[in-house]
């Protein structure tokens, strides 16, 4: 199946994407984002606020080792993570339904740029001060009766779009 070892993963070229989790409370969602981040070989995951950090059995249950391959850092707030990313030259986007957001299926990524995307709390979304600190907002168009999706599902869709356009 041509699976990489953890060492090969760490040495391999990465999708120029950092995922930021802003107060994500479910350890299963955190684990799922790690697993999907491994699948798309993203650069890193930044865990912020109340978001749990590895090692943890509930994260491992869904990450299945992705927490060992994908680099991660902890920040007390997502605002601090966004500031650190900007200092490193990343373009940072909140994934949130707001006025003026860009639909993910209409967005064209630029090769050579480094990106970060912020995903918010399962109930409250991305904190407003974090949205304000970002370079813009992305939204997944939804056509059903619900206008929200699970954070780990949303992260997977967004990572897939970055992978499709940049890898």
C-alpha positions as a Markdown table, in Angstrom:
| # | Residue | x | y | z |
|---|---|---|---|---|
| 1 | Unk | 0.0 | 0.0 | 0.0 |
| 2 | Unk | 3.1 | 2.2 | -0.1 |
| 3 | Unk | 2.5 | 3.6 | 3.4 |
| 4 | Unk | 5.2 | 5.8 | 4.8 |
| 5 | Unk | 6.9 | 5.1 | 8.1 |
| 6 | Unk | 6.6 | 7.9 | 10.7 |
| 7 | Unk | 10.3 | 8.8 | 9.9 |
| 8 | Unk | 9.6 | 8.9 | 6.2 |
| 9 | Unk | 6.5 | 11.0 | 6.8 |
| 10 | Unk | 8.5 | 13.6 | 8.8 |
| 11 | Unk | 11.1 | 13.8 | 6.1 |
| 12 | Unk | 8.6 | 14.0 | 3.1 |
| 13 | Unk | 7.5 | 17.1 | 1.4 |
| 14 | Unk | 4.3 | 18.4 | 3.0 |
| 15 | Unk | 1.1 | 20.1 | 1.8 |
| 16 | Unk | 1.8 | 23.8 | 2.7 |
| 17 | Unk | -1.0 | 23.8 | 5.3 |
| 18 | Unk | -1.3 | 24.2 | 9.0 |
| 19 | Unk | -4.6 | 23.4 | 10.7 |
| 20 | Unk | -5.5 | 25.4 | 13.8 |
| 21 | Unk | -8.1 | 24.0 | 16.2 |
| 22 | Unk | -9.7 | 26.8 | 18.2 |
| 23 | Unk | -11.3 | 25.4 | 21.4 |
| 24 | Unk | -12.3 | 22.1 | 19.9 |
| 25 | Unk | -13.7 | 20.1 | 22.8 |
| 26 | Unk | -14.1 | 16.6 | 21.5 |
| 27 | Unk | -11.0 | 14.5 | 21.7 |
| 28 | Unk | -12.4 | 12.3 | 19.0 |
| 29 | Unk | -12.7 | 15.3 | 16.7 |
| 30 | Unk | -9.1 | 16.2 | 17.5 |
| 31 | Unk | -8.0 | 12.6 | 16.8 |
| 32 | Unk | -9.9 | 12.6 | 13.5 |
| 33 | Unk | -8.2 | 15.8 | 12.4 |
| 34 | Unk | -4.8 | 14.2 | 13.2 |
| 35 | Unk | -5.7 | 11.1 | 11.1 |
| 36 | Unk | -6.9 | 13.2 | 8.2 |
| 37 | Unk | -3.9 | 15.5 | 8.5 |
| 38 | Unk | -1.7 | 12.5 | 8.2 |
| 39 | Unk | -3.6 | 11.3 | 5.1 |
| 40 | Unk | -3.0 | 14.6 | 3.3 |
| 41 | Unk | 0.5 | 15.0 | 4.8 |
| 42 | Unk | -0.1 | 18.5 | 6.2 |
| 43 | Unk | 2.7 | 20.5 | 7.8 |
| 44 | Unk | 1.2 | 20.7 | 11.3 |
| 45 | Unk | -1.7 | 21.1 | 13.6 |
| 46 | Unk | -1.9 | 23.9 | 16.2 |
| 47 | Unk | -4.0 | 23.1 | 19.2 |
| 48 | Unk | -5.4 | 26.1 | 21.0 |
| 49 | Unk | -7.3 | 26.8 | 24.2 |
| 50 | Unk | -9.3 | 23.9 | 25.6 |
| 51 | Unk | -8.3 | 21.7 | 22.7 |
| 52 | Unk | -6.7 | 18.6 | 24.2 |
| 53 | Unk | -3.1 | 17.6 | 23.3 |
| 54 | Unk | -1.6 | 14.2 | 22.7 |
| 55 | Unk | -0.8 | 11.8 | 24.2 |
| 56 | Unk | -4.3 | 10.9 | 25.2 |
| 57 | Unk | -6.2 | 7.6 | 24.7 |
| 58 | Unk | -9.3 | 9.2 | 23.2 |
| 59 | Unk | -7.2 | 11.2 | 20.7 |
| 60 | Unk | -5.3 | 8.0 | 19.8 |
| 61 | Unk | -8.6 | 6.1 | 19.3 |
| 62 | Unk | -9.5 | 8.1 | 16.2 |
| 63 | Unk | -6.0 | 9.3 | 15.2 |
| 64 | Unk | -4.6 | 5.8 | 15.0 |
| 65 | Unk | -1.0 | 7.1 | 15.2 |
| 66 | Unk | -1.6 | 10.3 | 13.2 |
| 67 | Unk | -0.7 | 12.2 | 16.4 |
| 68 | Unk | 2.8 | 10.7 | 16.1 |
| 69 | Unk | 3.4 | 11.6 | 12.5 |
| 70 | Unk | 1.9 | 15.1 | 12.2 |
| 71 | Unk | 3.8 | 17.8 | 14.0 |
| 72 | Unk | 1.8 | 19.8 | 16.5 |
| 73 | Unk | 2.1 | 22.8 | 18.8 |
| 74 | Unk | -0.1 | 24.1 | 21.6 |
| 75 | Unk | -1.1 | 27.8 | 22.0 |
| 76 | Unk | -3.1 | 29.2 | 24.9 |
| 77 | Unk | -5.3 | 31.0 | 22.3 |
| 78 | Unk | -5.9 | 30.7 | 18.6 |
| 79 | Unk | -5.3 | 34.5 | 18.3 |
| 80 | Unk | -1.7 | 33.8 | 19.4 |
| 81 | Unk | -1.4 | 30.9 | 16.9 |
| 82 | Unk | -2.7 | 33.2 | 14.1 |
| 83 | Unk | -0.1 | 35.9 | 15.1 |
| 84 | Unk | 2.7 | 33.3 | 15.0 |
| 85 | Unk | 1.6 | 32.0 | 11.6 |
| 86 | Unk | 1.5 | 35.5 | 10.2 |
| 87 | Unk | 5.0 | 36.1 | 11.5 |
| 88 | Unk | 6.1 | 33.0 | 9.5 |
| 89 | Unk | 4.5 | 34.3 | 6.3 |
| 90 | Unk | 1.3 | 32.2 | 6.3 |
| 91 | Unk | -2.0 | 33.3 | 4.9 |
| 92 | Unk | -4.6 | 32.4 | 7.5 |
| 93 | Unk | -8.3 | 31.8 | 6.9 |
| 94 | Unk | -11.0 | 31.0 | 9.3 |
| 95 | Unk | -13.5 | 28.4 | 8.2 |
| 96 | Unk | -16.7 | 30.1 | 9.3 |
| 97 | Unk | -20.0 | 31.2 | 7.9 |
| 98 | Unk | -19.8 | 35.0 | 7.9 |
| 99 | Unk | -20.9 | 37.8 | 5.6 |
| 100 | Unk | -18.3 | 38.1 | 2.8 |
| 101 | Unk | -16.9 | 34.6 | 3.2 |
| 102 | Unk | -15.5 | 32.8 | 0.1 |
| 103 | Unk | -17.1 | 29.6 | -0.9 |
| 104 | Unk | -14.5 | 26.8 | -0.9 |
| 105 | Unk | -15.4 | 25.6 | -4.3 |
| 106 | Unk | -14.8 | 29.1 | -5.8 |
| 107 | Unk | -11.4 | 29.7 | -4.2 |
| 108 | Unk | -8.2 | 29.4 | -6.1 |
| 109 | Unk | -5.1 | 28.7 | -4.1 |
| 110 | Unk | -1.7 | 30.1 | -5.2 |
| 111 | Unk | 1.1 | 27.6 | -5.6 |
| 112 | Unk | 4.1 | 28.8 | -3.5 |
| 113 | Unk | 2.1 | 30.3 | -0.7 |
| 114 | Unk | 1.8 | 28.8 | 2.8 |
| 115 | Unk | -1.7 | 28.6 | 4.3 |
| 116 | Unk | -3.3 | 27.9 | 7.6 |
| 117 | Unk | -7.0 | 27.3 | 8.3 |
| 118 | Unk | -8.7 | 27.8 | 11.6 |
| 119 | Unk | -11.6 | 25.5 | 12.7 |
| 120 | Unk | -13.7 | 26.4 | 15.7 |
| 121 | Unk | -15.5 | 25.0 | 18.7 |
| 122 | Unk | -18.3 | 22.5 | 17.9 |
| 123 | Unk | -21.0 | 24.8 | 19.3 |
| 124 | Unk | -19.6 | 28.4 | 19.1 |
| 125 | Unk | -17.4 | 28.2 | 16.0 |
| 126 | Unk | -14.2 | 30.3 | 15.6 |
| 127 | Unk | -13.9 | 33.1 | 18.2 |
| 128 | Unk | -14.7 | 36.5 | 16.7 |
| 129 | Unk | -11.4 | 37.9 | 17.6 |
| 130 | Unk | -9.7 | 35.1 | 15.7 |
| 131 | Unk | -11.9 | 35.7 | 12.7 |
| 132 | Unk | -10.9 | 39.3 | 12.8 |
| 133 | Unk | -7.2 | 38.4 | 12.9 |
| 134 | Unk | -7.5 | 36.2 | 9.9 |
| 135 | Unk | -6.8 | 37.2 | 6.2 |
| 136 | Unk | -10.3 | 36.0 | 5.3 |
| 137 | Unk | -13.0 | 33.4 | 5.8 |
| 138 | Unk | -13.8 | 30.3 | 3.8 |
| 139 | Unk | -17.2 | 28.6 | 3.8 |
| 140 | Unk | -18.3 | 25.2 | 2.5 |
| 141 | Unk | -21.5 | 25.7 | 0.5 |
| 142 | Unk | -24.4 | 23.6 | 2.1 |
| 143 | Unk | -27.7 | 22.9 | 0.5 |
| 144 | Unk | -29.6 | 21.0 | 3.1 |
| 145 | Unk | -31.7 | 22.0 | 6.1 |
| 146 | Unk | -28.7 | 22.1 | 8.4 |
| 147 | Unk | -26.1 | 24.8 | 8.0 |
| 148 | Unk | -23.3 | 23.2 | 10.0 |
| 149 | Unk | -21.2 | 20.1 | 9.9 |
| 150 | Unk | -19.0 | 18.3 | 12.3 |
| 151 | Unk | -15.7 | 20.0 | 12.7 |
| 152 | Unk | -13.7 | 17.0 | 11.8 |
| 153 | Unk | -15.8 | 16.4 | 8.6 |
| 154 | Unk | -15.3 | 20.1 | 7.7 |
| 155 | Unk | -11.6 | 19.8 | 8.3 |
| 156 | Unk | -11.4 | 16.8 | 6.0 |
| 157 | Unk | -13.3 | 18.6 | 3.2 |
| 158 | Unk | -11.0 | 21.6 | 3.4 |
| 159 | Unk | -7.8 | 19.6 | 3.6 |
| 160 | Unk | -9.0 | 17.6 | 0.5 |
| 161 | Unk | -9.5 | 20.9 | -1.4 |
| 162 | Unk | -6.1 | 22.1 | -0.5 |
| 163 | Unk | -4.6 | 18.7 | -1.5 |
| 164 | Unk | -6.5 | 18.7 | -4.8 |
| 165 | Unk | -5.2 | 22.2 | -5.7 |
| 166 | Unk | -1.7 | 22.1 | -4.3 |
| 167 | Unk | -0.3 | 18.6 | -4.4 |
